[in-house]
Amino acid sequence: MALIVQKYGGTSVATVAHLDNVARKIIATREKGHDVVVVVSAMGHETDRLDDLARQVGVTPETLREVDVLLSTGEQVTTALLSMVLVNQGCRARSYTGGQVKILTDSSHTKARILDIECERLQAGLDSGVVAIVAGFQGVDEQGRITTLGRGGSDTTAVALAAALGADECQIYTDVDGVYTTDPRVVDSARCLERLTFEEMLELASLGSGVLHTRAVEFASKYKVPIRVLSSFNDSKGTLITSEDDSGMEQPIISGIAFTRDEAKLTVMGVKDIPGIASKILGPISDANIEVDMIVQNVAADMSTDFTFTVSRNDYDQALLVLKNVATQIDAREISGDNKIAKVSLVGVGMRSHAGVATKMFRTLASESINIQMISTSEIKISVVIDEKYLELAVRALHAAFELE
Ligand code: ASP
Ligand code: MG
């Protein structure tokens, strides 16, 4: 007998009919003899609707507290209805708000962080044979005020509860079968992965295969809570995400290919190769709150070099403006930019112990006549920047070359 935390996202609880389906899964888990704690999201797009209402009234720093009171109602509705469905089917169940459990957070309204979880009440419920249905995405601060954890925060609630209760597995039910080798909309033969490590998931998530809230993965990694991402619409086993030591088998060299189209590249040409130049260029960029991703600076033969970096495409125009100023100050020759680029990344912990992954990647791109504009590497990731129009071709070619089908 195990303790399982199950989280059902908005699409899995979109209507009352969906709740029947969820109840069936919960009851099936109970019948296997497991204790179950369920974390739910708001139904469908309810949080968007509530958010929109708040905006119509006017959101200011003074009203953020009340925004949390409003947003948290979405999850509370689901806990009540799902508990009712379960009870009507003869399964003992009880709803809990974040405050009732007591999920203690700091007071940063609309983006609060969990500080502590009191498990006594939940545990007492479980011990008496009740399925606990907990509202995701919400907590309560020291003053007893309702807080929310930021959009997508129910994943974090689930993982945090699993960690606090010492659960055996945290199952995240969603509308996809699990984590794929790459986006199936780009590569038909993309495959649902059986296993993945936390580190790989973090790389794949931050690069755009947004099935899991990043903070939830960080949390799971820190407390070593195994996560399983799976569909609430079928009975497939999904993707199990664990720490590398727990995965207990030889790692594939590449687990997945992530990509993003929303990047832009800026180059400052003819800058002096002297100490302090990088900070003179990037300082004003970060002062403008623009996040920089990749950075490349050449070695200079003649004391003059080019400095290239990438930013999110949304920040491109502003970054260009900032750079124009900087260029005059540091006496650079010219600046140029390109917002039609894309980044493709190979991710896999197996890379650590295998040489030649980069070579194979570059050879594959070359054989498709795709020019690589920038390269960056980490222990478990190799990323390249290419012309956006070759993105799909590149992803397909790499997916085939690394035999991810
Ligand atoms: N309902 C919240 C949202 O839509 C939290 C969640 O579902 O994770 O962002
Ligand atoms: Mg979500």
mmCIF file with all atom_site columns, N, CA, C and O in Angstrom, residues 87-111:
data_model
loop_
_atom_site.group_PDB
_atom_site.id
_atom_site.type_symbol
_atom_site.label_atom_id
_atom_site.label_alt_id
_atom_site.label_comp_id
_atom_site.label_asym_id
_atom_site.label_entity_id
_atom_site.label_seq_id
_atom_site.pdbx_PDB_ins_code
_atom_site.Cartn_x
_atom_site.Cartn_y
_atom_site.Cartn_z
_atom_site.occupancy
_atom_site.B_iso_or_equiv
_atom_site.pdbx_formal_charge
_atom_site.auth_seq_id
_atom_site.auth_comp_id
_atom_site.auth_asym_id
_atom_site.auth_atom_id
_atom_site.pdbx_PDB_model_num
ATOM 1   N N  . VAL A 1 87  ? -18.494 11.133 -3.074 1.00 0.00 ? 87  VAL A N  1
ATOM 2   C CA . VAL A 1 87  ? -19.396 10.693 -2.003 1.00 0.00 ? 87  VAL A CA 1
ATOM 3   C C  . VAL A 1 87  ? -20.647 10.048 -2.605 1.00 0.00 ? 87  VAL A C  1
ATOM 4   O O  . VAL A 1 87  ? -21.101 8.998  -2.156 1.00 0.00 ? 87  VAL A O  1
ATOM 5   N N  . ASN A 1 88  ? -21.164 10.665 -3.680 1.00 0.00 ? 88  ASN A N  1
ATOM 6   C CA . ASN A 1 88  ? -22.346 10.091 -4.342 1.00 0.00 ? 88  ASN A CA 1
ATOM 7   C C  . ASN A 1 88  ? -22.072 8.691  -4.892 1.00 0.00 ? 88  ASN A C  1
ATOM 8   O O  . ASN A 1 88  ? -22.986 7.912  -5.101 1.00 0.00 ? 88  ASN A O  1
ATOM 9   N N  . GLN A 1 89  ? -20.792 8.410  -5.153 1.00 0.00 ? 89  GLN A N  1
ATOM 10  C CA . GLN A 1 89  ? -20.453 7.073  -5.658 1.00 0.00 ? 89  GLN A CA 1
ATOM 11  C C  . GLN A 1 89  ? -19.990 6.150  -4.532 1.00 0.00 ? 89  GLN A C  1
ATOM 12  O O  . GLN A 1 89  ? -19.385 5.115  -4.773 1.00 0.00 ? 89  GLN A O  1
ATOM 13  N N  . GLY A 1 90  ? -20.225 6.579  -3.309 1.00 0.00 ? 90  GLY A N  1
ATOM 14  C CA . GLY A 1 90  ? -19.922 5.721  -2.171 1.00 0.00 ? 90  GLY A CA 1
ATOM 15  C C  . GLY A 1 90  ? -18.469 5.747  -1.731 1.00 0.00 ? 90  GLY A C  1
ATOM 16  O O  . GLY A 1 90  ? -18.033 4.894  -0.953 1.00 0.00 ? 90  GLY A O  1
ATOM 17  N N  . CYS A 1 91  ? -17.698 6.737  -2.210 1.00 0.00 ? 91  CYS A N  1
ATOM 18  C CA . CYS A 1 91  ? -16.291 6.833  -1.802 1.00 0.00 ? 91  CYS A CA 1
ATOM 19  C C  . CYS A 1 91  ? -16.177 7.967  -0.781 1.00 0.00 ? 91  CYS A C  1
ATOM 20  O O  . CYS A 1 91  ? -16.600 9.095  -1.045 1.00 0.00 ? 91  CYS A O  1
ATOM 21  N N  . ARG A 1 92  ? -15.626 7.687  0.369  1.00 0.00 ? 92  ARG A N  1
ATOM 22  C CA . ARG A 1 92  ? -15.517 8.749  1.373  1.00 0.00 ? 92  ARG A CA 1
ATOM 23  C C  . ARG A 1 92  ? -14.470 9.768  0.922  1.00 0.00 ? 92  ARG A C  1
ATOM 24  O O  . ARG A 1 92  ? -13.341 9.422  0.599  1.00 0.00 ? 92  ARG A O  1
ATOM 25  N N  . ALA A 1 93  ? -14.887 11.021 0.906  1.00 0.00 ? 93  ALA A N  1
ATOM 26  C CA . ALA A 1 93  ? -13.987 12.070 0.430  1.00 0.00 ? 93  ALA A CA 1
ATOM 27  C C  . ALA A 1 93  ? -14.272 13.361 1.176  1.00 0.00 ? 93  ALA A C  1
ATOM 28  O O  . ALA A 1 93  ? -15.384 13.552 1.693  1.00 0.00 ? 93  ALA A O  1
ATOM 29  N N  . ARG A 1 94  ? -13.269 14.234 1.216  1.00 0.00 ? 94  ARG A N  1
ATOM 30  C CA . ARG A 1 94  ? -13.473 15.507 1.895  1.00 0.00 ? 94  ARG A CA 1
ATOM 31  C C  . ARG A 1 94  ? -12.639 16.586 1.220  1.00 0.00 ? 94  ARG A C  1
ATOM 32  O O  . ARG A 1 94  ? -11.498 16.338 0.808  1.00 0.00 ? 94  ARG A O  1
ATOM 33  N N  . SER A 1 95  ? -13.217 17.772 1.088  1.00 0.00 ? 95  SER A N  1
ATOM 34  C CA . SER A 1 95  ? -12.496 18.877 0.455  1.00 0.00 ? 95  SER A CA 1
ATOM 35  C C  . SER A 1 95  ? -11.687 19.671 1.486  1.00 0.00 ? 95  SER A C  1
ATOM 36  O O  . SER A 1 95  ? -12.076 19.755 2.653  1.00 0.00 ? 95  SER A O  1
ATOM 37  N N  . TYR A 1 96  ? -10.570 20.214 1.028  1.00 0.00 ? 96  TYR A N  1
ATOM 38  C CA . TYR A 1 96  ? -9.732  21.068 1.881  1.00 0.00 ? 96  TYR A CA 1
ATOM 39  C C  . TYR A 1 96  ? -9.291  22.296 1.078  1.00 0.00 ? 96  TYR A C  1
ATOM 40  O O  . TYR A 1 96  ? -8.780  22.145 -0.030 1.00 0.00 ? 96  TYR A O  1
ATOM 41  N N  . THR A 1 97  ? -9.427  23.466 1.638  1.00 0.00 ? 97  THR A N  1
ATOM 42  C CA . THR A 1 97  ? -8.796  24.642 1.028  1.00 0.00 ? 97  THR A CA 1
ATOM 43  C C  . THR A 1 97  ? -7.326  24.632 1.454  1.00 0.00 ? 97  THR A C  1
ATOM 44  O O  . THR A 1 97  ? -6.947  23.887 2.377  1.00 0.00 ? 97  THR A O  1
ATOM 45  N N  . GLY A 1 98  ? -6.519  25.468 0.815  1.00 0.00 ? 98  GLY A N  1
ATOM 46  C CA . GLY A 1 98  ? -5.117  25.566 1.222  1.00 0.00 ? 98  GLY A CA 1
ATOM 47  C C  . GLY A 1 98  ? -5.001  25.949 2.694  1.00 0.00 ? 98  GLY A C  1
ATOM 48  O O  . GLY A 1 98  ? -4.162  25.430 3.427  1.00 0.00 ? 98  GLY A O  1
ATOM 49  N N  . GLY A 1 99  ? -5.869  26.861 3.120  1.00 0.00 ? 99  GLY A N  1
ATOM 50  C CA . GLY A 1 99  ? -5.848  27.323 4.510  1.00 0.00 ? 99  GLY A CA 1
ATOM 51  C C  . GLY A 1 99  ? -6.247  26.232 5.488  1.00 0.00 ? 99  GLY A C  1
ATOM 52  O O  . GLY A 1 99  ? -5.723  26.161 6.603  1.00 0.00 ? 99  GLY A O  1
ATOM 53  N N  . GLN A 1 100 ? -7.168  25.365 5.076  1.00 0.00 ? 100 GLN A N  1
ATOM 54  C CA . GLN A 1 100 ? -7.611  24.288 5.982  1.00 0.00 ? 100 GLN A CA 1
ATOM 55  C C  . GLN A 1 100 ? -6.532  23.224 6.181  1.00 0.00 ? 100 GLN A C  1
ATOM 56  O O  . GLN A 1 100 ? -6.390  22.676 7.266  1.00 0.00 ? 100 GLN A O  1
ATOM 57  N N  . VAL A 1 101 ? -5.766  22.972 5.131  1.00 0.00 ? 101 VAL A N  1
ATOM 58  C CA . VAL A 1 101 ? -4.711  21.952 5.266  1.00 0.00 ? 101 VAL A CA 1
ATOM 59  C C  . VAL A 1 101 ? -3.725  22.427 6.290  1.00 0.00 ? 101 VAL A C  1
ATOM 60  O O  . VAL A 1 101 ? -3.330  21.731 7.216  1.00 0.00 ? 101 VAL A O  1
ATOM 61  N N  . LYS A 1 102 ? -3.290  23.376 6.138  1.00 0.00 ? 102 LYS A N  1
ATOM 62  C CA . LYS A 1 102 ? -2.564  24.606 6.214  1.00 0.00 ? 102 LYS A CA 1
ATOM 63  C C  . LYS A 1 102 ? -1.271  24.571 5.408  1.00 0.00 ? 102 LYS A C  1
ATOM 64  O O  . LYS A 1 102 ? -0.243  24.051 5.820  1.00 0.00 ? 102 LYS A O  1
ATOM 65  N N  . ILE A 1 103 ? -1.456  25.169 4.232  1.00 0.00 ? 103 ILE A N  1
ATOM 66  C CA . ILE A 1 103 ? -0.299  25.380 3.364  1.00 0.00 ? 103 ILE A CA 1
ATOM 67  C C  . ILE A 1 103 ? 0.144   26.822 3.608  1.00 0.00 ? 103 ILE A C  1
ATOM 68  O O  . ILE A 1 103 ? -0.491  27.771 3.140  1.00 0.00 ? 103 ILE A O  1
ATOM 69  N N  . LEU A 1 104 ? 1.172   26.943 4.401  1.00 0.00 ? 104 LEU A N  1
ATOM 70  C CA . LEU A 1 104 ? 1.625   28.277 4.803  1.00 0.00 ? 104 LEU A CA 1
ATOM 71  C C  . LEU A 1 104 ? 2.547   28.862 3.728  1.00 0.00 ? 104 LEU A C  1
ATOM 72  O O  . LEU A 1 104 ? 3.490   28.210 3.282  1.00 0.00 ? 104 LEU A O  1
ATOM 73  N N  . THR A 1 105 ? 2.265   30.094 3.309  1.00 0.00 ? 105 THR A N  1
ATOM 74  C CA . THR A 1 105 ? 3.113   30.735 2.293  1.00 0.00 ? 105 THR A CA 1
ATOM 75  C C  . THR A 1 105 ? 3.591   32.086 2.809  1.00 0.00 ? 105 THR A C  1
ATOM 76  O O  . THR A 1 105 ? 3.139   32.567 3.851  1.00 0.00 ? 105 THR A O  1
ATOM 77  N N  . ASP A 1 106 ? 4.479   32.704 2.041  1.00 0.00 ? 106 ASP A N  1
ATOM 78  C CA . ASP A 1 106 ? 4.825   34.095 2.346  1.00 0.00 ? 106 ASP A CA 1
ATOM 79  C C  . ASP A 1 106 ? 3.662   34.978 1.871  1.00 0.00 ? 106 ASP A C  1
ATOM 80  O O  . ASP A 1 106 ? 2.649   34.467 1.399  1.00 0.00 ? 106 ASP A O  1
ATOM 81  N N  . SER A 1 107 ? 3.819   36.289 1.978  1.00 0.00 ? 107 SER A N  1
ATOM 82  C CA . SER A 1 107 ? 2.687   37.173 1.685  1.00 0.00 ? 107 SER A CA 1
ATOM 83  C C  . SER A 1 107 ? 2.783   37.837 0.318  1.00 0.00 ? 107 SER A C  1
ATOM 84  O O  . SER A 1 107 ? 2.141   38.862 0.078  1.00 0.00 ? 107 SER A O  1
ATOM 85  N N  . SER A 1 108 ? 3.593   37.273 -0.598 1.00 0.00 ? 108 SER A N  1
ATOM 86  C CA . SER A 1 108 ? 3.680   37.867 -1.941 1.00 0.00 ? 108 SER A CA 1
ATOM 87  C C  . SER A 1 108 ? 2.450   37.456 -2.741 1.00 0.00 ? 108 SER A C  1
ATOM 88  O O  . SER A 1 108 ? 2.464   36.434 -3.422 1.00 0.00 ? 108 SER A O  1
ATOM 89  N N  . HIS A 1 109 ? 1.419   38.271 -2.639 1.00 0.00 ? 109 HIS A N  1
ATOM 90  C CA . HIS A 1 109 ? 0.156   37.908 -3.278 1.00 0.00 ? 109 HIS A CA 1
ATOM 91  C C  . HIS A 1 109 ? 0.318   37.735 -4.786 1.00 0.00 ? 109 HIS A C  1
ATOM 92  O O  . HIS A 1 109 ? 1.079   38.453 -5.416 1.00 0.00 ? 109 HIS A O  1
ATOM 93  N N  . THR A 1 110 ? -0.377  36.757 -5.313 1.00 0.00 ? 110 THR A N  1
ATOM 94  C CA . THR A 1 110 ? -0.387  36.296 -6.716 1.00 0.00 ? 110 THR A CA 1
ATOM 95  C C  . THR A 1 110 ? 0.911   35.587 -7.149 1.00 0.00 ? 110 THR A C  1
ATOM 96  O O  . THR A 1 110 ? 0.988   35.086 -8.264 1.00 0.00 ? 110 THR A O  1
ATOM 97  N N  . LYS A 1 111 ? 1.915   35.556 -6.281 1.00 0.00 ? 111 LYS A N  1
ATOM 98  C CA . LYS A 1 111 ? 3.109   34.769 -6.596 1.00 0.00 ? 111 LYS A CA 1
ATOM 99  C C  . LYS A 1 111 ? 3.784   34.275 -5.317 1.00 0.00 ? 111 LYS A C  1
ATOM 100 O O  . LYS A 1 111 ? 5.006   34.302 -5.176 1.00 0.00 ? 111 LYS A O  1
#
